[in-house]
Short mmCIF file of C-alpha atoms in Angstrom, two decimals:
data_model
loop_
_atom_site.label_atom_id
_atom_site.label_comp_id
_atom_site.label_asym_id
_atom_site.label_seq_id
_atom_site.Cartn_x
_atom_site.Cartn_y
_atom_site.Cartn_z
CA UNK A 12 21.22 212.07 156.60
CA UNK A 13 23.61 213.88 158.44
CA UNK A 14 23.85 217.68 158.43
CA UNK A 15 27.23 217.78 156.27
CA UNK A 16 25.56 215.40 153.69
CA UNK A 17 22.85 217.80 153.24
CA UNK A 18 22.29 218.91 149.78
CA UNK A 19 20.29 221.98 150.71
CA UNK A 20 22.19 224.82 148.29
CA UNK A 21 20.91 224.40 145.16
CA UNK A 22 17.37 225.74 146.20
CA UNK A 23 19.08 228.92 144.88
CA UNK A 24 15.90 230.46 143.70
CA UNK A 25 14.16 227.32 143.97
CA UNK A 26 11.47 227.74 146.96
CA UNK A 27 11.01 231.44 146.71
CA UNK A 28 7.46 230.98 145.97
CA UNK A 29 6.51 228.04 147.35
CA UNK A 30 4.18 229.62 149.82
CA UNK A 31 2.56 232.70 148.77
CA UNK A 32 -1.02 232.94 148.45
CA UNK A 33 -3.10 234.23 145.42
CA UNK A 34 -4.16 237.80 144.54
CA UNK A 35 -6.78 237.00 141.49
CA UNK A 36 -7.42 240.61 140.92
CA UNK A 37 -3.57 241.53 139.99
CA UNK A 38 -3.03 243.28 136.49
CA UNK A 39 -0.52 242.67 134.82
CA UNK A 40 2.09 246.09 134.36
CA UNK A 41 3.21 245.96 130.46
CA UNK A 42 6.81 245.66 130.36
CA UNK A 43 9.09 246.84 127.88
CA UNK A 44 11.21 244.79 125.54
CA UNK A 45 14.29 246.55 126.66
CA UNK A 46 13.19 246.10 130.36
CA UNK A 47 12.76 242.27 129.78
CA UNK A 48 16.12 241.98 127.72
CA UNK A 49 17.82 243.36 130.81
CA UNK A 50 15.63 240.73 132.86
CA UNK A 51 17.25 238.11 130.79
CA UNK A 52 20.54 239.29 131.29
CA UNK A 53 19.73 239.15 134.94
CA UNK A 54 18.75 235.69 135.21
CA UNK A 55 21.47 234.38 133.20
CA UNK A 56 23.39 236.18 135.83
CA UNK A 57 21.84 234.15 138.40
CA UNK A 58 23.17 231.00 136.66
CA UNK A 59 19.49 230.57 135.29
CA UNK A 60 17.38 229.61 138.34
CA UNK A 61 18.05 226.11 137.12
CA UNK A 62 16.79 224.49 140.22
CA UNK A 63 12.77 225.75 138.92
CA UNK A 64 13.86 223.74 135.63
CA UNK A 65 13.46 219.52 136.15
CA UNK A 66 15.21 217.68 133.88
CA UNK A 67 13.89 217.83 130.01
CA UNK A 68 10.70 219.76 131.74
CA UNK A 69 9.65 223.04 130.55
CA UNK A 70 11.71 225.69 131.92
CA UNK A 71 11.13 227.12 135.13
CA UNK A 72 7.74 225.32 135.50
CA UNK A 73 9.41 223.48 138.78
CA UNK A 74 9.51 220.17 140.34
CA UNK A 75 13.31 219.56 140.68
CA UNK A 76 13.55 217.52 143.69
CA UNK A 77 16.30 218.51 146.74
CA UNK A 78 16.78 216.83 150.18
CA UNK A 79 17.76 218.69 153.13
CA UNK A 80 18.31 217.57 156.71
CA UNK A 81 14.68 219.60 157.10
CA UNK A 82 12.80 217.10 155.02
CA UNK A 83 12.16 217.10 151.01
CA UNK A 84 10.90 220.01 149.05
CA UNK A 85 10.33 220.36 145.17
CA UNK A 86 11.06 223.59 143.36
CA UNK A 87 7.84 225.69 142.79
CA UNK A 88 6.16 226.95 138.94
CA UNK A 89 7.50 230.40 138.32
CA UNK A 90 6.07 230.42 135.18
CA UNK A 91 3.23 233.40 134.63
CA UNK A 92 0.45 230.64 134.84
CA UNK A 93 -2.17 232.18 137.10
CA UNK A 94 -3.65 229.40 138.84
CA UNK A 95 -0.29 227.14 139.26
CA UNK A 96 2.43 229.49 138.74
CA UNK A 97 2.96 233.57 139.77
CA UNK A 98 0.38 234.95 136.79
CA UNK A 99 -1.45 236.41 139.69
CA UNK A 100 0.79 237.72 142.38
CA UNK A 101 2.07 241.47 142.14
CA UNK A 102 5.19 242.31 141.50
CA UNK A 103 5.70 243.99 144.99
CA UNK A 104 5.21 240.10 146.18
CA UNK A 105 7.53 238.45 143.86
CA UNK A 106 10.32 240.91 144.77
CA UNK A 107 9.41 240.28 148.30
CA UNK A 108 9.36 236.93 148.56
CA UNK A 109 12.57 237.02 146.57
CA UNK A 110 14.86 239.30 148.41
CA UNK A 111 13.33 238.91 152.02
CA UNK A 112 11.86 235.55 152.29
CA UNK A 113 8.22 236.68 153.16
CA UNK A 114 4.81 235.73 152.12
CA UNK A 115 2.57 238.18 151.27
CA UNK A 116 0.97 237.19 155.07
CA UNK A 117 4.08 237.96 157.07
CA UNK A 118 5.45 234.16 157.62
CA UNK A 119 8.75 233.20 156.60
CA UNK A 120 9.77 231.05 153.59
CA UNK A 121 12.09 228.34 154.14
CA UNK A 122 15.40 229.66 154.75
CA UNK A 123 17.15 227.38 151.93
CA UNK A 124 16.32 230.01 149.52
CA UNK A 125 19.22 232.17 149.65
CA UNK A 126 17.44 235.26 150.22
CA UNK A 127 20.58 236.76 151.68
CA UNK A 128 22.05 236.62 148.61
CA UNK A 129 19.40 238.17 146.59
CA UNK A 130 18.87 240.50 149.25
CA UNK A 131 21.02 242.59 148.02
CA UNK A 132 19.92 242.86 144.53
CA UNK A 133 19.47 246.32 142.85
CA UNK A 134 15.86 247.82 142.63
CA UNK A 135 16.36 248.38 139.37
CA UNK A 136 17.50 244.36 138.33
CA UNK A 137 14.56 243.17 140.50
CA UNK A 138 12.02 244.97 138.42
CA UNK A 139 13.55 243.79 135.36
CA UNK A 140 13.54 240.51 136.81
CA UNK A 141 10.24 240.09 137.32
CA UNK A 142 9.27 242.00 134.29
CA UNK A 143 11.03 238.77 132.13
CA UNK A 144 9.81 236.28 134.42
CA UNK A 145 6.39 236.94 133.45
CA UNK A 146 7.52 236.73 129.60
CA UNK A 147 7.78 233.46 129.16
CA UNK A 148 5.41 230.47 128.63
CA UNK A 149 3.40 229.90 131.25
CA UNK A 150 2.99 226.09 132.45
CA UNK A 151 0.29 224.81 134.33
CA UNK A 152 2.07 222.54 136.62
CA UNK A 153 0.78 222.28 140.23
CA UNK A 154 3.52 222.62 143.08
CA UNK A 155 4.65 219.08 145.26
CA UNK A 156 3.73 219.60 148.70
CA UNK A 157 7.05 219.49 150.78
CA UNK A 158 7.35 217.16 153.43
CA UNK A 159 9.19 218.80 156.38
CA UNK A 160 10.65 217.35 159.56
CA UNK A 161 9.64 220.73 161.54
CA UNK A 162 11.16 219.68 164.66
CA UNK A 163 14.77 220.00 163.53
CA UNK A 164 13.65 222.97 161.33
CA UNK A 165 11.73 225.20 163.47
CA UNK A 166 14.13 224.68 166.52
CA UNK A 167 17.78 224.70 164.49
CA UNK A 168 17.74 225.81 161.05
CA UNK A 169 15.35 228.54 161.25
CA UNK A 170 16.91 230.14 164.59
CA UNK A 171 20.71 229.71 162.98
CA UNK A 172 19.45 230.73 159.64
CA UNK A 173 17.95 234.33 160.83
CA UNK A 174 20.80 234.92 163.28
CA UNK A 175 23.28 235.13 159.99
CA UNK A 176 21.61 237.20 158.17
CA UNK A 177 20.59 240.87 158.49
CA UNK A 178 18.25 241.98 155.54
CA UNK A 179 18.56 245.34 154.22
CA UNK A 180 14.29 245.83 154.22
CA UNK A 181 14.94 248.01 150.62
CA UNK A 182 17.13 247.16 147.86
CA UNK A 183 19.72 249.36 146.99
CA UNK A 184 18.47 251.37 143.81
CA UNK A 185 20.83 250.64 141.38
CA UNK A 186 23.83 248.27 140.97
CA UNK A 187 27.89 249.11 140.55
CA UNK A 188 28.45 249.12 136.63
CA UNK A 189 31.92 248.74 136.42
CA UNK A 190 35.08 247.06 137.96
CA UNK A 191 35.69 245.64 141.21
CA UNK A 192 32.35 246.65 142.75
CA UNK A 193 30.54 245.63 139.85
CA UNK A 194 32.22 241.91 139.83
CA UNK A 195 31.51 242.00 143.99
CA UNK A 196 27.91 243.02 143.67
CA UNK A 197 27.45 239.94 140.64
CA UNK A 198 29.31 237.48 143.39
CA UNK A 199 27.42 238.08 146.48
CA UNK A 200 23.68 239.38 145.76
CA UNK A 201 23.30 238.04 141.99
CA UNK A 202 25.29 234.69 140.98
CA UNK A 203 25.55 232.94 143.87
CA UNK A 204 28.61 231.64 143.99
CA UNK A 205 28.79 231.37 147.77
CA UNK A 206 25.69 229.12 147.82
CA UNK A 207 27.85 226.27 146.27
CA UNK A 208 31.38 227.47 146.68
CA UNK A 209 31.41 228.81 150.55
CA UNK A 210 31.40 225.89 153.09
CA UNK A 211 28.41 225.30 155.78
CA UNK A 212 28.34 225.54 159.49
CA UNK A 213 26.92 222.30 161.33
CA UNK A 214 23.55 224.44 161.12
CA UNK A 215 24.17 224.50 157.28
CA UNK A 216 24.91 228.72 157.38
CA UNK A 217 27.63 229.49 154.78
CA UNK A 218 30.61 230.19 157.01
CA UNK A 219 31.16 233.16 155.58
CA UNK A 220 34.59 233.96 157.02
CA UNK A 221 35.75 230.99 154.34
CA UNK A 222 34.23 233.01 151.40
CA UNK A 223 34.41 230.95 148.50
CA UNK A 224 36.60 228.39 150.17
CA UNK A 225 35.27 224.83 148.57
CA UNK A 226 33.14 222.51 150.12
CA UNK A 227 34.02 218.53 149.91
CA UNK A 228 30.48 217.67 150.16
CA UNK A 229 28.19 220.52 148.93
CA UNK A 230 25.23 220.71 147.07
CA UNK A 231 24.10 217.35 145.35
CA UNK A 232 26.88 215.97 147.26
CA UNK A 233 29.35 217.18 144.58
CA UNK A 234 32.76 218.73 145.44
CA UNK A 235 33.39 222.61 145.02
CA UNK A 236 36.14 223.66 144.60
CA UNK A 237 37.95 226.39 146.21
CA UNK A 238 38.35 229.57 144.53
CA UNK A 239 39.98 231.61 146.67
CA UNK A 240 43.38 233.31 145.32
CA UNK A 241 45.24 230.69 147.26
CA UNK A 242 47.86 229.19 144.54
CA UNK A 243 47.88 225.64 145.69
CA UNK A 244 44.20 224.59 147.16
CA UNK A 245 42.28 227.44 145.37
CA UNK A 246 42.57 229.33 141.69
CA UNK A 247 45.70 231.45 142.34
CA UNK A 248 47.84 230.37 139.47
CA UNK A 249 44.50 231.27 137.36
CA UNK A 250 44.74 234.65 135.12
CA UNK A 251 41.84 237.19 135.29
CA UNK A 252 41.43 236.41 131.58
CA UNK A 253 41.35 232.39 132.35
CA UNK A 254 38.90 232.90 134.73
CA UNK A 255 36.83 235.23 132.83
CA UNK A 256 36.97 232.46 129.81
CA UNK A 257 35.79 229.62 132.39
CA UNK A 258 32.63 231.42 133.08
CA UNK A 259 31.76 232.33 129.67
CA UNK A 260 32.61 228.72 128.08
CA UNK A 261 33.55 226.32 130.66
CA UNK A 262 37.18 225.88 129.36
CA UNK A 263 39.77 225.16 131.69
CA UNK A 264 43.23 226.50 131.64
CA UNK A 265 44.42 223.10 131.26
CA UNK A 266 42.07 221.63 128.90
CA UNK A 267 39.57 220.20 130.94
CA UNK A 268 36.23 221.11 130.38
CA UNK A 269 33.29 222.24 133.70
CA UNK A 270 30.65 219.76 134.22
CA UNK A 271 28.31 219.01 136.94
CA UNK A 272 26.34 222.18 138.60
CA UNK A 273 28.99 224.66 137.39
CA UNK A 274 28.35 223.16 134.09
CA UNK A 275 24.69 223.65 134.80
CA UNK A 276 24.82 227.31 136.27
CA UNK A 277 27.12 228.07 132.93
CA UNK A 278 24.69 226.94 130.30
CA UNK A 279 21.75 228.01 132.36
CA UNK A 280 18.16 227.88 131.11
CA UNK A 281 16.43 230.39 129.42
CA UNK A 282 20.44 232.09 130.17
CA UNK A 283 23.49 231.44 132.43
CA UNK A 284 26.41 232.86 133.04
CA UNK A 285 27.66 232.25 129.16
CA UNK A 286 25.47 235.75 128.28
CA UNK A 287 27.66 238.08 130.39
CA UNK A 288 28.71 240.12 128.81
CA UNK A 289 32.74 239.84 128.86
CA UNK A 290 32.95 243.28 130.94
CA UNK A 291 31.02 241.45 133.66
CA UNK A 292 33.41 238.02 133.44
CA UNK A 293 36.65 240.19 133.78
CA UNK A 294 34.89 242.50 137.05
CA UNK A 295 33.78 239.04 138.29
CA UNK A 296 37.54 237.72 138.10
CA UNK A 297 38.97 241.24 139.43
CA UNK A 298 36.79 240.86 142.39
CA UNK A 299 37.37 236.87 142.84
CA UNK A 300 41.62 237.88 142.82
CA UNK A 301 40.93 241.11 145.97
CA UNK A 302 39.49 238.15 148.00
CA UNK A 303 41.79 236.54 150.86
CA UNK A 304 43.49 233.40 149.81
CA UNK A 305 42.61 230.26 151.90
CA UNK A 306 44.45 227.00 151.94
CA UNK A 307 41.52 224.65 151.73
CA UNK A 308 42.24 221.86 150.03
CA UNK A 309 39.01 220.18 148.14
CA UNK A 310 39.69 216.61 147.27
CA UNK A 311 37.15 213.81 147.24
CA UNK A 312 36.35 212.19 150.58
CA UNK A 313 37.70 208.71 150.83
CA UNK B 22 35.03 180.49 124.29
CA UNK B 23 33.52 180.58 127.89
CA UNK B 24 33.26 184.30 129.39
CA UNK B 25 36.04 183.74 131.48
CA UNK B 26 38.31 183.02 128.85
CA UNK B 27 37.55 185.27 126.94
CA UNK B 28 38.18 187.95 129.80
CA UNK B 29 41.57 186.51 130.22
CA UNK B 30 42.31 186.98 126.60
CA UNK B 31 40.90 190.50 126.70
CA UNK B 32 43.80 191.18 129.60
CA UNK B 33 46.25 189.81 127.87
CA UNK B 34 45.97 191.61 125.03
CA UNK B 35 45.62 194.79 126.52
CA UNK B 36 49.17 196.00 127.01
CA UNK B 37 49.43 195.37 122.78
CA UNK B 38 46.77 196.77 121.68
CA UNK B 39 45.26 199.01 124.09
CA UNK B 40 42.05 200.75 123.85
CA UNK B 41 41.22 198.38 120.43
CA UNK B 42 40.79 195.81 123.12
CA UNK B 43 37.81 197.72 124.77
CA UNK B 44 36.19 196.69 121.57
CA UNK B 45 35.94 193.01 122.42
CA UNK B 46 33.31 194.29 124.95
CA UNK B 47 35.11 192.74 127.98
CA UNK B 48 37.58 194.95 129.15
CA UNK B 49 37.99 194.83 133.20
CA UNK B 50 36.75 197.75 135.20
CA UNK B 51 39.81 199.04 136.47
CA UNK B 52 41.85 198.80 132.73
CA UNK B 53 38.64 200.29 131.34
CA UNK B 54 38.84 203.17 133.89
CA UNK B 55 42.81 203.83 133.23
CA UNK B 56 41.85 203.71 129.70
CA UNK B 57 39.15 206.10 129.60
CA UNK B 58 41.22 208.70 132.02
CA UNK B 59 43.94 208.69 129.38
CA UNK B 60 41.76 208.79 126.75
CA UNK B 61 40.22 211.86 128.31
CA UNK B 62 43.61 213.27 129.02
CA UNK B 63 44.17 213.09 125.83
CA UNK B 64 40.72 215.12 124.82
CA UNK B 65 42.34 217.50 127.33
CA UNK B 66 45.18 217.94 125.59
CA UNK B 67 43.99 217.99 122.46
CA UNK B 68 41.48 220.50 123.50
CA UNK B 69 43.87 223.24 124.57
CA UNK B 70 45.74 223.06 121.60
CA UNK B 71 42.99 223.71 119.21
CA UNK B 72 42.32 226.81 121.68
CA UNK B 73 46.10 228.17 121.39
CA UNK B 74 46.45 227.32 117.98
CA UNK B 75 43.18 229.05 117.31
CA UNK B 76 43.96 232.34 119.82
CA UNK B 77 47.69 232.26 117.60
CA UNK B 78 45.06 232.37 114.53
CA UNK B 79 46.95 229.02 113.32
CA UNK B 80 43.98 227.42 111.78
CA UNK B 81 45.09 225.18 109.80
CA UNK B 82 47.48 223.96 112.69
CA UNK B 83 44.34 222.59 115.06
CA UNK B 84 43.30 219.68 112.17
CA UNK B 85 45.24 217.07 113.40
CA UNK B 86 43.74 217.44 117.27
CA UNK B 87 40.26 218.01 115.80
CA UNK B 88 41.02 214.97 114.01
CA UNK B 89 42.40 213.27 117.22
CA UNK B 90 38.97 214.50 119.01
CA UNK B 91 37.19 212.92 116.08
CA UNK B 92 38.54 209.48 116.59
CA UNK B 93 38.85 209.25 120.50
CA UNK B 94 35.08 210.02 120.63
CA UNK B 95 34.14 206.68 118.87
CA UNK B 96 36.32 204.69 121.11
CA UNK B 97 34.09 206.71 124.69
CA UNK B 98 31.24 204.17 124.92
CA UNK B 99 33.25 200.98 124.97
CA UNK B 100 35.60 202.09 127.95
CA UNK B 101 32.74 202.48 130.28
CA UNK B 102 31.88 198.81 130.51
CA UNK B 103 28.87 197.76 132.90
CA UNK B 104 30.03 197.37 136.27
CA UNK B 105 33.01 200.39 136.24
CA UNK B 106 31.25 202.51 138.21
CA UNK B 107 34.21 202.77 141.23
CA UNK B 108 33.79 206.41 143.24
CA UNK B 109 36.90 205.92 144.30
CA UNK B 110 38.83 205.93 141.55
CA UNK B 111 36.62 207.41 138.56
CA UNK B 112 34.47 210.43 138.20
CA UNK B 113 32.25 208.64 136.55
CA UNK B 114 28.56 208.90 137.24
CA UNK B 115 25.89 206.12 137.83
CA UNK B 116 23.76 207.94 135.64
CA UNK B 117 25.71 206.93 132.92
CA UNK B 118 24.34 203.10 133.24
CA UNK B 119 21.12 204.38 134.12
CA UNK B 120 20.73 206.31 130.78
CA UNK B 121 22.61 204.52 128.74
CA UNK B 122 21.20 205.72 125.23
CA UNK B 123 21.62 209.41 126.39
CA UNK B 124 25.25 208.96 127.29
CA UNK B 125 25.74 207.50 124.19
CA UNK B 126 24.60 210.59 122.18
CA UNK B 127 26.41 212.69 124.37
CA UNK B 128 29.34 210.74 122.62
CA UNK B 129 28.43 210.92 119.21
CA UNK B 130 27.83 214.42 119.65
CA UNK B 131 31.73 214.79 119.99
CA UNK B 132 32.21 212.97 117.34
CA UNK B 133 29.73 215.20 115.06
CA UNK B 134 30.71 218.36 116.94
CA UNK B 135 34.63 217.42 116.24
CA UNK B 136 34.04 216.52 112.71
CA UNK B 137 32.11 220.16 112.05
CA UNK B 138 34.91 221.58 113.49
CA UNK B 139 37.73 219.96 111.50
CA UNK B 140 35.56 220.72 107.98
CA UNK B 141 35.60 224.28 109.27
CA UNK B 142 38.73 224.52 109.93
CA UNK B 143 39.95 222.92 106.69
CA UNK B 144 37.86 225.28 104.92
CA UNK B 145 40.19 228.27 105.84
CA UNK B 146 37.81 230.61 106.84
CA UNK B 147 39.01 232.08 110.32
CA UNK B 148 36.18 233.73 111.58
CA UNK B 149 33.98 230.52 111.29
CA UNK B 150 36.66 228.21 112.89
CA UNK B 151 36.87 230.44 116.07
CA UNK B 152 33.00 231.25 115.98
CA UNK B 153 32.87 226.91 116.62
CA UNK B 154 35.62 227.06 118.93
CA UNK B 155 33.81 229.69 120.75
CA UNK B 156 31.03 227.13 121.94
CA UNK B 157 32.91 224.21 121.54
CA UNK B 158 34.03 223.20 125.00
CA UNK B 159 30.74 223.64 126.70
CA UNK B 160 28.27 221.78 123.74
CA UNK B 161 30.69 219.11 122.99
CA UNK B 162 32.50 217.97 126.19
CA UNK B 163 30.69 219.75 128.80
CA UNK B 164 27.05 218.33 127.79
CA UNK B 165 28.59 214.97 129.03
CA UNK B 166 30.62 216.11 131.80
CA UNK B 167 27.73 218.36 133.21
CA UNK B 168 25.11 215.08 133.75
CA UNK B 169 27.71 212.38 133.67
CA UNK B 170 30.48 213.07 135.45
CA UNK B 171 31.21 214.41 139.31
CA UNK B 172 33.72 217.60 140.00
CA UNK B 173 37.31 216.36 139.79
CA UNK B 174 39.82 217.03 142.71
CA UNK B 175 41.67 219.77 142.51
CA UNK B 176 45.14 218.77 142.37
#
């Protein structure tokens, strides 16, 4: 597999905790309802962390499969079961491991988990986050081991990976609520959409100086489109309001109707991006039209 | 009739009667592949005018497309014959052969979905008719196109 055939993206939240070790003696904080709701409403906004959900499995117990030009690795139980899942880690090592990569010992997860997206995720969601996380059922499902090919890992990916991204060691405390900020904050450290909709450097980066400018071959080796403001290659001739509709049903503007992993990150799981609330769409769409059109143009490789 | 002949009859009969042929079960790949584009064009079309006539709060205007929706929907499993899969031409998915049964439901949960919608509709009531619009697109179309079908192009 080459490196542009990769289908390393949809890890999304998928090997966050892969590799963190046990803490037995961890209580468990009692959440509020309210504080879990708003967890909800932040997964959704994550698309749903579909990639811990296999198909017709219990969700987020794991074991999706994804291929990367590092070797194979199987999403990992984030249900609240304590000897297979997170029951037992703190929250202070879920957040961690979310937003910065790290096991609780220091080492670095692998670098497909788009930590520097989530990175940048408010204190405040984080908590909430975790708070609904350990709401739901817990599975016992043990984790796949990965197989890795460490060579090309340790001595490309990893190096390229860490050079692109400078983490922020604490989250910013609380998140834009309205407008353009608020649509730019769901983008880039919440949602994602550069993990499928950004194309990759040869070391599989997202170049991010083509923000959201389609990828012939990305994730699952499915075509993303562009969705730059360009009018011709990207979504340009879209309205705020059509684009705002897509995300919130999957309709569109000329009938059609989304399918593949957009269809996926709109349903979601336990949520998706259908629960935003329609404030949220319309920032998203504001933001998406500030962005600098590219001509890109995605069609399917011959 | 030996297969053969009855594949040529199949072809020949296409241009008449069109996607009624599919139902002789023997439809070649590439008419079965036009046919099933249109048909979805169709859908497609269909589809956004039940959304404008709905946003124009023209009810009773979106029963002939529901109608349309409800009849193209039993004609989807018979235009994607074994051997059509062509990556080239069709965004169809191999999954679709490999799961046969499930694909299958996906279809006749158009046809249910579209028939739900047309009673509502016919009943008057607004709120209920856009309430099923609401949803519409992503539990009747887009639980095919999400495990069944690759991104399109964009043109």
């Amino acid at each position: 597999m080459g490196f542009a055939r990769a289908r390393v993206t949809p890890f999304v939240c998928a090997v966050v905790v892969a590799l963190v070790g046990f803490r037995p003696d961890v209580a468990l904080a009692q959440a509020s309802q309210q504080e879990i709701a708003r967890g909800r409403y932040v997964f959704g906004a994550t698309g749903g962390c579909g990639c811990h959900t296999a198909k017709g499995q219990p969700a987020n117990a794991g074991g999706r499969r994804y291929d990367g030009p590092f070797g194979t690795v199987y999403s990992s139980n984030i249900t609240p079961d304590r000897e297979t899942g997170i029951g037992s880690w703190t929250d202070e090592q879920i957040v961690t491991a979310t937003r910065l990569g790290r096991r609780s010992n220091g080492e670095r997860l692998l670098p497909v988990h788009p930590y520097p997206v989530f990175n940048g995720m408010a204190a405040e969601d984080l908590k909430a986050l975790v708070a609904f996380l350990r709401s739901v059922p817990p599975v016992k499902r043990a984790n796949q081991p990965k197989r890795i090919a460490v060579p090309l890992f340790e001595s490309v990916f990893l190096p390229a990976w860490l050079a692109a991204f400078a983490p922020r060691e604490t989250p910013p405390p609380s998140a834009p609520t309205a407008g353009v900020p608020r649509g730019e904050y769901l983008v880039r450290a919440v949602a994602h959409c550069g993990e499928c909709h950004t194309p990759r450097t040869l070391t599989m980066a997202t170049d991010n100086s083509r923000f959201l400018a389609g990828n012939p071959k990305g994730p699952e080796d499915q075509a993303m489109p562009n969705i730059t403001p360009d009018p011709d290659t990207g979504i340009g001739k879209w309205t705020v309001e059509q684009i705002a509709d897509y995300l919130g049903t999957g309709n569109k503007p000329d009938g059609d109707v989304a399918g593949g992993l957009m269809g996926e990150v709109i349903d979601g799981t336990l949520a998706g991006y259908k629960d935003l609330t329609q404030g949220d769409r319309v920032a998203i769409a504001q933001y998406l039209k500030t962005l600098p059109p590219i001509r890109n143009k995605i069609a399917k490789e011959k | 009739m030996s297969r053969r002949t009855w594949v040529l009859t199949a072809a020949a009969l296409v241009p008449v009667v069109a996607v009624g042929c599919a139902s002789m079960g023997q439809m070649k790949p590439e008419e079965a592949i036009a046919a099933r584009q249109q048909l979805m064009k169709d859908q497609g079309a269909a589809w956004k005018n039940i959304q404008d006539k709905t946003k124009a709060g023209d009810v009773a205007g979106l029963l002939p497309d529901a109608q349309k929706l409800v009849d193209t929907s039993k004609q989807i499993p018979k235009l994607f014959p074994e051997g059509s899969l062509n990556p080239e031409k069709s965004a169809a998915k191999p999954e679709i052969w490999a799961k046969w049964s499930d694909f299958e439901a996906a279809a006749k949960n158009l046809t249910a979905q579209s028939e739900k919608l047309r009673d509502t509709a016919q009943s008057g009531d607004k709120a209920a008719t856009q309430a099923v619009v609401q949803t519409f697109g992503r539990q009747a179309c887009g639980t095919c196109h999400t495990p069944f079908r690759v991104p399109p192009k964009q043109s």
